[in-house]
Coordinates of N, CA, C and O in Angstrom, one line a residue:
X1 N 12.1 -14.7 -16.1 CA 13.4 -14.4 -15.3 C 13.2 -13.0 -14.7 O 12.9 -12.0 -15.4
X2 N 13.4 -12.9 -13.4 CA 13.4 -11.6 -12.7 C 14.8 -11.0 -12.7 O 15.8 -11.7 -12.5
X3 N 14.8 -9.7 -12.8 CA 16.0 -9.0 -12.8 C 16.2 -8.5 -11.3 O 15.2 -8.1 -10.7
X4 N 17.4 -8.4 -10.9 CA 17.7 -7.9 -9.5 C 18.5 -6.6 -9.6 O 19.6 -6.5 -10.1
X5 N 17.8 -5.5 -9.1 CA 18.4 -4.2 -9.0 C 19.1 -4.1 -7.6 O 18.6 -4.5 -6.6
X6 N 20.2 -3.4 -7.6 CA 21.0 -3.2 -6.3 C 21.8 -1.9 -6.4 O 21.9 -1.3 -7.5
X7 N 22.3 -1.5 -5.3 CA 23.2 -0.3 -5.3 C 22.5 1.0 -4.7 O 23.2 2.0 -4.7
X8 N 21.3 0.9 -4.4 CA 20.6 2.1 -3.8 C 21.2 2.4 -2.4 O 21.9 1.7 -1.8
X9 N 20.7 3.6 -1.9 CA 21.2 4.0 -0.6 C 20.8 5.4 -0.3 O 20.0 6.0 -1.1
X10 N 21.3 6.0 0.7 CA 21.1 7.4 1.1 C 22.2 8.2 0.7 O 23.4 7.9 1.0
X11 N 21.9 9.3 0.0 CA 23.0 10.2 -0.5 C 22.5 11.6 -0.4 O 21.3 11.9 -0.4
X12 N 23.4 12.6 -0.2 CA 23.1 14.0 -0.1 C 22.8 14.6 -1.5 O 23.3 14.0 -2.5
X13 N 22.1 15.7 -1.6 CA 21.9 16.4 -2.8 C 23.3 16.7 -3.5 O 24.2 17.1 -2.8
X14 N 23.3 16.4 -4.8 CA 24.6 16.6 -5.5 C 25.5 15.4 -5.5 O 26.5 15.3 -6.3
X15 N 25.2 14.4 -4.8 CA 26.0 13.1 -4.7 C 25.7 12.2 -5.9 O 24.9 12.5 -6.8
X16 N 26.3 11.0 -5.8 CA 26.3 10.1 -6.9 C 26.0 8.7 -6.4 O 26.4 8.4 -5.2
X17 N 25.4 7.9 -7.2 CA 25.2 6.4 -6.9 C 25.3 5.7 -8.2 O 24.9 6.3 -9.3
X18 N 25.7 4.4 -8.1 CA 25.6 3.6 -9.3 C 24.8 2.4 -9.0 O 25.1 1.6 -8.1
X19 N 23.7 2.2 -9.8 CA 22.8 1.0 -9.6 C 23.3 0.0 -10.6 O 23.7 0.2 -11.7
X20 N 23.0 -1.3 -10.2 CA 23.3 -2.4 -11.0 C 22.1 -3.3 -11.2 O 21.2 -3.4 -10.3
X21 N 22.0 -3.9 -12.4 CA 20.8 -4.7 -12.7 C 21.4 -6.0 -13.2 O 22.1 -6.0 -14.3
X22 N 21.1 -7.1 -12.6 CA 21.7 -8.4 -12.9 C 20.6 -9.4 -13.3 O 19.5 -9.4 -12.7
X23 N 20.8 -10.3 -14.2 CA 19.9 -11.3 -14.6 C 20.6 -12.6 -14.5 O 21.5 -12.9 -15.3
X24 N 20.3 -13.4 -13.5 CA 21.0 -14.6 -13.3 C 20.6 -15.6 -14.4 O 19.5 -15.8 -14.7
X25 N 21.6 -16.3 -14.9 CA 21.4 -17.3 -15.9 C 21.0 -16.9 -17.3 O 20.9 -17.7 -18.2
X26 N 20.8 -15.7 -17.5 CA 20.4 -15.2 -18.8 C 21.2 -14.0 -19.2 O 21.6 -13.2 -18.3
X27 N 21.4 -13.8 -20.4 CA 22.2 -12.6 -20.9 C 21.2 -11.5 -21.3 O 20.0 -11.7 -21.6
X28 N 21.8 -10.3 -21.3 CA 21.0 -9.1 -21.8 C 21.2 -9.0 -23.3 O 20.7 -8.0 -23.9
X29 N 21.9 -9.9 -23.9 CA 22.3 -9.7 -25.3 C 21.3 -9.3 -26.3 O 21.5 -8.4 -27.1
X30 N 20.1 -9.9 -26.2 CA 19.0 -9.5 -27.2 C 17.9 -8.8 -26.6 O 16.8 -8.8 -27.1
X31 N 18.1 -8.3 -25.4 CA 17.0 -7.6 -24.7 C 17.3 -6.1 -24.5 O 18.5 -5.8 -24.2
X32 N 16.4 -5.3 -24.8 CA 16.5 -3.9 -24.4 C 16.2 -3.8 -22.9 O 15.2 -4.4 -22.4
X33 N 17.0 -3.1 -22.2 CA 16.9 -3.0 -20.7 C 16.5 -1.6 -20.3 O 17.2 -0.6 -20.8
X34 N 15.6 -1.5 -19.4 CA 15.2 -0.1 -18.9 C 15.3 0.0 -17.4 O 15.2 -1.0 -16.7
X35 N 15.5 1.2 -17.0 CA 15.4 1.6 -15.6 C 14.2 2.4 -15.4 O 13.9 3.4 -16.2
X36 N 13.5 2.2 -14.4 CA 12.3 2.9 -14.0 C 12.3 3.2 -12.6 O 13.1 2.7 -11.8
X37 N 11.5 4.2 -12.2 CA 11.5 4.6 -10.8 C 10.1 4.9 -10.3 O 9.2 5.3 -11.1
X38 N 9.8 4.7 -9.0 CA 8.5 5.0 -8.5 C 8.7 5.7 -7.1 O 9.2 5.1 -6.2
X39 N 8.3 6.9 -7.1 CA 8.3 7.7 -5.9 C 7.1 7.4 -5.1 O 6.1 7.0 -5.6
X40 N 7.1 7.7 -3.8 CA 6.0 7.5 -2.9 C 4.7 8.2 -3.4 O 4.8 9.4 -3.7
X41 N 3.7 7.5 -3.6 CA 2.4 8.1 -4.0 C 2.3 8.4 -5.5 O 1.3 9.0 -5.9
X42 N 3.3 8.0 -6.2 CA 3.3 8.3 -7.7 C 3.4 7.0 -8.5 O 3.7 5.9 -8.0
X43 N 3.1 7.1 -9.8 CA 3.1 5.9 -10.7 C 4.6 5.7 -11.0 O 5.4 6.6 -11.0
X44 N 4.8 4.4 -11.4 CA 6.2 4.1 -11.9 C 6.4 4.8 -13.2 O 5.5 4.8 -14.1
X45 N 7.6 5.3 -13.4 CA 7.9 6.1 -14.6 C 9.2 5.7 -15.2 O 10.1 5.2 -14.5
X46 N 9.3 5.9 -16.5 CA 10.5 5.6 -17.2 C 11.7 6.5 -16.8 O 11.4 7.7 -16.7
X47 N 12.9 6.0 -16.7 CA 14.0 6.8 -16.4 C 15.1 6.7 -17.5 O 15.6 7.8 -18.0
X48 N 15.4 5.5 -18.0 CA 16.5 5.4 -19.0 C 16.4 4.0 -19.6 O 15.8 3.1 -19.0
X49 N 16.9 3.8 -20.8 CA 16.9 2.5 -21.4 C 18.1 2.4 -22.4 O 18.6 3.4 -22.9
X50 N 18.5 1.2 -22.6 CA 19.6 0.9 -23.6 C 19.1 -0.1 -24.6 O 18.6 -1.2 -24.2
X51 N 19.3 0.2 -25.8 CA 18.8 -0.7 -26.9 C 19.7 -1.9 -27.1 O 21.0 -1.7 -27.1
X52 N 19.1 -3.0 -27.2 CA 20.0 -4.2 -27.3 C 20.8 -4.3 -28.5 O 21.9 -4.9 -28.5
X53 N 20.4 -3.7 -29.6 CA 21.1 -4.0 -30.9 C 22.3 -3.1 -31.1 O 23.3 -3.5 -31.8
X54 N 22.2 -1.8 -30.7 CA 23.3 -0.9 -31.0 C 23.8 -0.1 -29.7 O 24.6 0.8 -29.9
X55 N 23.2 -0.5 -28.6 CA 23.6 0.2 -27.3 C 23.2 1.7 -27.3 O 23.8 2.5 -26.5
X56 N 22.3 2.1 -28.2 CA 21.8 3.5 -28.1 C 21.1 3.7 -26.8 O 20.4 2.7 -26.3
X57 N 21.1 4.9 -26.3 CA 20.5 5.1 -25.0 C 19.4 6.2 -25.0 O 19.5 7.1 -25.9
X58 N 18.5 6.1 -24.1 CA 17.4 7.0 -24.1 C 17.1 7.4 -22.6 O 17.3 6.5 -21.7
X59 N 16.7 8.6 -22.4 CA 16.5 9.1 -21.1 C 15.3 10.0 -21.0 O 14.9 10.6 -21.9
X60 N 14.7 9.9 -19.8 CA 13.6 10.9 -19.5 C 14.2 12.2 -19.4 O 15.4 12.4 -19.0
X61 N 13.4 13.2 -19.7 CA 14.0 14.6 -19.6 C 14.4 15.0 -18.2 O 15.4 15.7 -18.1
X62 N 13.8 14.4 -17.2 CA 14.1 14.8 -15.9 C 15.5 14.3 -15.4 O 16.0 14.8 -14.4
X63 N 16.1 13.3 -16.1 CA 17.4 12.7 -15.7 C 18.4 13.0 -16.8 O 19.6 12.7 -16.5
X64 N 18.1 13.4 -17.9 CA 19.0 13.6 -19.0 C 20.1 14.6 -18.6 O 19.9 15.6 -18.0
X65 N 21.4 14.1 -18.9 CA 22.5 14.9 -18.5 C 23.1 14.6 -17.2 O 24.2 15.0 -16.8
X66 N 22.3 13.9 -16.4 CA 22.8 13.5 -15.0 C 22.9 12.0 -14.8 O 23.8 11.6 -14.1
X67 N 22.1 11.2 -15.5 CA 22.1 9.8 -15.4 C 22.8 9.2 -16.7 O 22.6 9.7 -17.8
X68 N 23.4 8.1 -16.5 CA 24.0 7.4 -17.7 C 23.8 5.9 -17.5 O 24.1 5.3 -16.5
X69 N 23.1 5.3 -18.6 CA 22.9 3.8 -18.6 C 23.9 3.2 -19.4 O 24.3 3.7 -20.5
X70 N 24.4 2.0 -19.0 CA 25.4 1.3 -19.8 C 25.3 -0.2 -19.5 O 24.5 -0.6 -18.5
X71 N 25.9 -1.0 -20.2 CA 25.9 -2.4 -19.9 C 27.2 -3.1 -20.2 O 28.0 -2.7 -21.0
X72 N 27.4 -4.2 -19.4 CA 28.7 -5.0 -19.5 C 28.2 -6.4 -19.8 O 27.8 -7.1 -18.9
X73 N 28.3 -6.8 -21.1 CA 27.8 -8.1 -21.4 C 28.6 -9.2 -20.8 O 28.0 -10.3 -20.5
X74 N 29.9 -9.0 -20.6 CA 30.7 -10.0 -20.0 C 30.3 -10.3 -18.5 O 30.4 -11.4 -18.0
X75 N 29.7 -9.3 -17.8 CA 29.3 -9.4 -16.5 C 27.8 -9.6 -16.4 O 27.2 -9.7 -15.3
X76 N 27.1 -9.6 -17.6 CA 25.7 -9.8 -17.6 C 24.9 -8.8 -16.7 O 24.0 -9.1 -16.0
X77 N 25.4 -7.5 -16.8 CA 24.9 -6.5 -15.9 C 24.7 -5.2 -16.6 O 25.4 -4.9 -17.5
X78 N 23.6 -4.5 -16.3 CA 23.3 -3.2 -16.8 C 23.4 -2.2 -15.6 O 23.0 -2.5 -14.5
X79 N 24.0 -1.0 -15.9 CA 24.3 -0.1 -14.8 C 23.5 1.2 -15.1 O 23.1 1.5 -16.2
X80 N 23.2 1.9 -14.0 CA 22.7 3.3 -14.1 C 23.5 4.2 -13.2 O 23.4 4.1 -11.9
X81 N 24.4 4.9 -13.8 CA 25.2 5.9 -13.0 C 24.4 7.2 -12.8 O 23.9 7.8 -13.8
X82 N 24.2 7.5 -11.6 CA 23.4 8.7 -11.3 C 24.2 9.8 -10.6 O 24.8 9.5 -9.5
X83 N 24.4 10.9 -11.2 CA 25.2 12.0 -10.7 C 24.3 13.2 -10.5 O 23.1 13.3 -11.0
X84 N 24.8 14.2 -9.7 CA 24.1 15.4 -9.4 C 22.7 15.1 -8.9 O 21.7 15.7 -9.4
X85 N 22.6 14.2 -8.0 CA 21.3 13.7 -7.5 C 20.5 14.8 -6.8 O 21.1 15.7 -6.1
X86 N 19.2 14.8 -7.0 CA 18.3 15.8 -6.4 C 17.3 15.1 -5.5 O 17.0 13.9 -5.7
X87 N 16.7 15.8 -4.5 CA 15.7 15.2 -3.7 C 14.6 14.5 -4.5 O 14.0 13.5 -4.1
X88 N 14.2 15.1 -5.6 CA 13.1 14.6 -6.4 C 13.5 13.3 -7.1 O 12.6 12.7 -7.7
X89 N 14.7 12.9 -7.0 CA 15.2 11.6 -7.6 C 14.9 10.4 -6.6 O 15.1 9.3 -6.9
X90 N 14.4 10.8 -5.4 CA 14.1 9.8 -4.4 C 13.0 8.9 -4.9 O 11.9 9.4 -5.2
X91 N 13.3 7.6 -4.9 CA 12.3 6.6 -5.4 C 12.9 5.2 -5.2 O 14.1 5.0 -4.9
X92 N 12.0 4.2 -5.5 CA 12.5 2.9 -5.7 C 12.8 2.7 -7.1 O 11.9 3.0 -8.0
X93 N 14.0 2.2 -7.4 CA 14.4 2.1 -8.8 C 14.3 0.6 -9.2 O 14.8 -0.3 -8.5
X94 N 13.8 0.3 -10.4 CA 13.6 -1.0 -10.9 C 14.2 -1.1 -12.3 O 14.3 -0.1 -13.0
X95 N 14.7 -2.3 -12.6 CA 15.1 -2.6 -14.0 C 14.2 -3.7 -14.5 O 13.6 -4.5 -13.8
X96 N 14.0 -3.7 -15.8 CA 13.2 -4.6 -16.5 C 13.7 -4.7 -18.0 O 14.5 -3.8 -18.4
X97 N 13.2 -5.6 -18.7 CA 13.7 -5.8 -20.1 C 12.6 -6.2 -21.0 O 11.5 -6.6 -20.6
X98 N 12.8 -6.0 -22.3 CA 11.9 -6.4 -23.3 C 12.6 -6.8 -24.6 O 13.7 -6.4 -24.8
X99 N 11.9 -7.5 -25.4 CA 12.4 -7.8 -26.8 C 12.3 -6.6 -27.6 O 11.3 -5.8 -27.4
X100 N 13.1 -6.4 -28.6 CA 13.0 -5.3 -29.5 C 13.5 -4.0 -29.0 O 14.3 -4.0 -28.0
X101 N 13.1 -3.0 -29.6 CA 13.7 -1.7 -29.4 C 13.1 -1.0 -28.1 O 12.3 -1.5 -27.4
X102 N 13.6 0.2 -27.9 CA 13.3 1.0 -26.7 C 11.9 1.6 -26.9 O 11.5 2.2 -27.9
X103 N 11.1 1.4 -25.8 CA 9.8 2.1 -25.7 C 9.8 2.6 -24.2 O 10.6 2.1 -23.4
X104 N 9.0 3.6 -23.9 CA 9.0 4.2 -22.6 C 7.8 3.6 -21.7 O 7.7 3.9 -20.5
X105 N 7.0 2.9 -22.3 CA 5.8 2.3 -21.6 C 6.2 1.2 -20.7 O 6.8 0.2 -21.1
X106 N 5.9 1.3 -19.4 CA 6.3 0.3 -18.4 C 5.7 -1.1 -18.7 O 6.3 -2.1 -18.5
X107 N 4.5 -1.0 -19.3 CA 3.7 -2.3 -19.5 C 4.4 -3.2 -20.6 O 4.1 -4.4 -20.7
X108 N 5.3 -2.6 -21.4 CA 6.0 -3.4 -22.4 C 7.2 -4.2 -21.8 O 7.7 -5.1 -22.5
X109 N 7.5 -4.0 -20.6 CA 8.7 -4.6 -20.0 C 8.3 -5.7 -19.1 O 7.2 -5.7 -18.5
X110 N 9.2 -6.7 -18.9 CA 9.0 -7.8 -18.0 C 10.2 -8.0 -17.1 O 11.2 -7.4 -17.3
X111 N 10.1 -9.0 -16.2 CA 11.2 -9.3 -15.4 C 11.4 -8.4 -14.2 O 12.5 -8.3 -13.7
X112 N 10.3 -7.7 -13.8 CA 10.4 -6.8 -12.7 C 10.8 -7.5 -11.4 O 10.2 -8.5 -11.0
X113 N 11.9 -7.0 -10.7 CA 12.3 -7.6 -9.5 C 11.8 -6.7 -8.3 O 10.9 -5.9 -8.4
X114 N 12.6 -6.7 -7.2 CA 12.2 -6.0 -6.0 C 12.5 -4.5 -6.0 O 11.8 -3.8 -5.4
X115 N 13.4 -4.1 -6.8 CA 13.8 -2.7 -6.8 C 14.8 -2.4 -5.7 O 15.0 -3.2 -4.8
X116 N 15.4 -1.2 -5.9 CA 16.3 -0.7 -4.9 C 16.0 0.7 -4.5 O 15.7 1.5 -5.4
X117 N 16.0 1.0 -3.3 CA 15.6 2.4 -2.8 C 16.7 3.4 -2.9 O 17.8 3.1 -2.3
X118 N 16.5 4.5 -3.5 CA 17.4 5.6 -3.5 C 16.8 6.8 -2.8 O 15.6 7.2 -3.1
X119 N 17.5 7.3 -1.8 CA 17.0 8.4 -1.0 C 18.0 9.5 -1.1 O 19.2 9.3 -0.7
X120 N 17.5 10.7 -1.5 CA 18.4 11.8 -1.7 C 18.0 12.9 -0.7 O 16.8 13.4 -0.7
X121 N 18.8 13.2 0.3 CA 18.5 14.2 1.3 C 18.9 15.6 0.9 O 19.9 15.8 0.2
X122 N 18.1 16.5 1.4 CA 18.3 17.9 1.0 C 19.2 18.6 2.0 O 19.6 18.1 3.0

């Protein structure tokens, strides 16, 4: 099952965006879901994740205090609220999921979709 990320766009430095991650036909109930990003010319990196069992959250140091991951099981959607955006946050953002607890390695996750582009202008 591929996940669909949406909500990206162009925003000025200091602005906010909320990304959504949806899985059609399947729930996130027993999956840990992660947000990752890939800037031009760079490798895909971990941004945030939410643990399936207790909703505990984990963040990369680069986004901690500015991004918030959450999920709405009734809507079968995971969100990434991004505040105080910086030009270095410019990237394609992807969501993916895995069984079990949170890890930061991208190779552990599946269900990668197309991603959504976030561009932060200076």
